[in-house]
CSV table of C-alpha atoms in Angstrom, one decimal:
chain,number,residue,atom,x,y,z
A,1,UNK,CA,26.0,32.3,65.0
A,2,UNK,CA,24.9,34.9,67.5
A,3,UNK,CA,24.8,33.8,71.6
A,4,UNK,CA,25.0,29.7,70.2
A,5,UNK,CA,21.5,30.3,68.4
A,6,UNK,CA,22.1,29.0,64.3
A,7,UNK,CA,21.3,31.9,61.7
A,8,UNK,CA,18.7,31.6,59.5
A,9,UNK,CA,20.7,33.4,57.2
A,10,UNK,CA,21.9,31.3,54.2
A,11,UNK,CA,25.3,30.2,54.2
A,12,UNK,CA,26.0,30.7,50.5
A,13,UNK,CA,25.0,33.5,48.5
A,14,UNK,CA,25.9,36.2,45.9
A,15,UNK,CA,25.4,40.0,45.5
A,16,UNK,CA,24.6,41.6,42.2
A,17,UNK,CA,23.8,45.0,41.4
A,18,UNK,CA,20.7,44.9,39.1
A,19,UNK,CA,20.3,46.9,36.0
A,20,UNK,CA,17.6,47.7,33.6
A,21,UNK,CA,19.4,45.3,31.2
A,22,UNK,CA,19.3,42.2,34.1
A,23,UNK,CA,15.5,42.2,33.7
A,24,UNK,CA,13.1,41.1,30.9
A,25,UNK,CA,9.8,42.4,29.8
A,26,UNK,CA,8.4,39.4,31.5
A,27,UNK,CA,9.3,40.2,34.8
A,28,UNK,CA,11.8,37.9,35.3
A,29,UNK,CA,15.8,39.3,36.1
A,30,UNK,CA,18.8,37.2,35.2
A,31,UNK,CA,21.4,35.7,37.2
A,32,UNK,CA,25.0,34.9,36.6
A,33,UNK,CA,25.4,31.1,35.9
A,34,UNK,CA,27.7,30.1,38.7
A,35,UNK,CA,25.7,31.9,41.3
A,36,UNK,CA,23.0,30.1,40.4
A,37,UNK,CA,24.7,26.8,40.3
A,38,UNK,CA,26.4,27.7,43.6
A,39,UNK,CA,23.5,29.1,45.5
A,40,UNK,CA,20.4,28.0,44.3
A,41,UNK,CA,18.7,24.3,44.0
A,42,UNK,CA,18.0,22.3,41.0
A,43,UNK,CA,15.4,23.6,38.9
A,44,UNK,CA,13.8,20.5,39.4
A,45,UNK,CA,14.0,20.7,43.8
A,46,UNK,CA,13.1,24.6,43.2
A,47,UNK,CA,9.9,25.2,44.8
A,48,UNK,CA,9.4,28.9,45.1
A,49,UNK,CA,7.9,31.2,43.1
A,50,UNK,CA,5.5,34.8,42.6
A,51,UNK,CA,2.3,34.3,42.8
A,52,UNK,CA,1.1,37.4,42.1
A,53,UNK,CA,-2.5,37.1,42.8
A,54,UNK,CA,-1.0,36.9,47.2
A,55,UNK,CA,0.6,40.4,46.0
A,56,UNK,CA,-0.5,43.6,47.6
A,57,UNK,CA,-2.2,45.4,44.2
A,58,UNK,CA,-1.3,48.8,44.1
A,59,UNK,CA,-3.0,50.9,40.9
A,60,UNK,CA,-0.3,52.8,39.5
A,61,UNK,CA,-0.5,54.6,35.4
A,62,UNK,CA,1.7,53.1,33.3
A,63,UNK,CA,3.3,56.3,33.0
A,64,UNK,CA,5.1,56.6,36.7
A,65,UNK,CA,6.4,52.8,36.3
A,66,UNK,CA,9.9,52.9,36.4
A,67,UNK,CA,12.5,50.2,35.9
A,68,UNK,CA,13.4,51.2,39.0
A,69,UNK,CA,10.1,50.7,40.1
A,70,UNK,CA,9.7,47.6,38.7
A,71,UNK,CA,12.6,45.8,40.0
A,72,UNK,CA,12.2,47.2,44.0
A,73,UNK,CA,8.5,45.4,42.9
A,74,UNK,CA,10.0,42.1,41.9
A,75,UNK,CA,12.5,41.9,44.9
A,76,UNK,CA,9.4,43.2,47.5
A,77,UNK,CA,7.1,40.3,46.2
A,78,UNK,CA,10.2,37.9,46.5
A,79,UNK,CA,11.2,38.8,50.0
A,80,UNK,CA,7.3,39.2,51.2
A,81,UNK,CA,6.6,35.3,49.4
A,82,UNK,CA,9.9,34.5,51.0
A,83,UNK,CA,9.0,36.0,55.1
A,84,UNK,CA,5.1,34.3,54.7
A,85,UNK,CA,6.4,31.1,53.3
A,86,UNK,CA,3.7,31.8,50.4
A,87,UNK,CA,4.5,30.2,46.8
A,88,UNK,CA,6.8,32.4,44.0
A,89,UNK,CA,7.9,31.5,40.4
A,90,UNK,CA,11.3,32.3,39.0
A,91,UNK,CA,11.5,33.0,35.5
């Protein structure tokens, strides 16, 4: 609480250092179990998701994707759904 204004900053949540091995080739990453449990709703109150057809297209050959790449892609369209309160799936 900054100047008796609430954050809008969640009070619970985790920090995990992705790897190449976190992801799948379906574009969705995995979480540890208790973070999840502890941090995010119910699967059945979860109401966020990707769509990707709201995501900024960019044509890229398949040669200069990187997982590295890929996941700074993921996390963009999360945070981007996220700030425009715009639908996203988890996998």
């Amino acid at each position: 609480m900054e100047l008796g204004i609430p954050s809008k900053l969640p009070s619970n949540y985790f920090c995990k250092t992705l790897t190449a091995s976190d992801t799948s080739t379906h574009g969705g990453l995995s979480v540890p179990r208790r973070a999840a449990e502890k941090v995010l709703p119910p699967l059945s109150q979860l109401l966020l998701g990707i769509c990707l057809a709201n995501r900024p297209q960019t044509v890229m050959p398949v040669s200069v994707l990187s997982s590295d790449s890929m996941h700074i892609g993921l996390l963009e369209a999360a945070v981007h759904a996220a700030a425009t309160n715009s639908c996203f799936t988890l996998f």
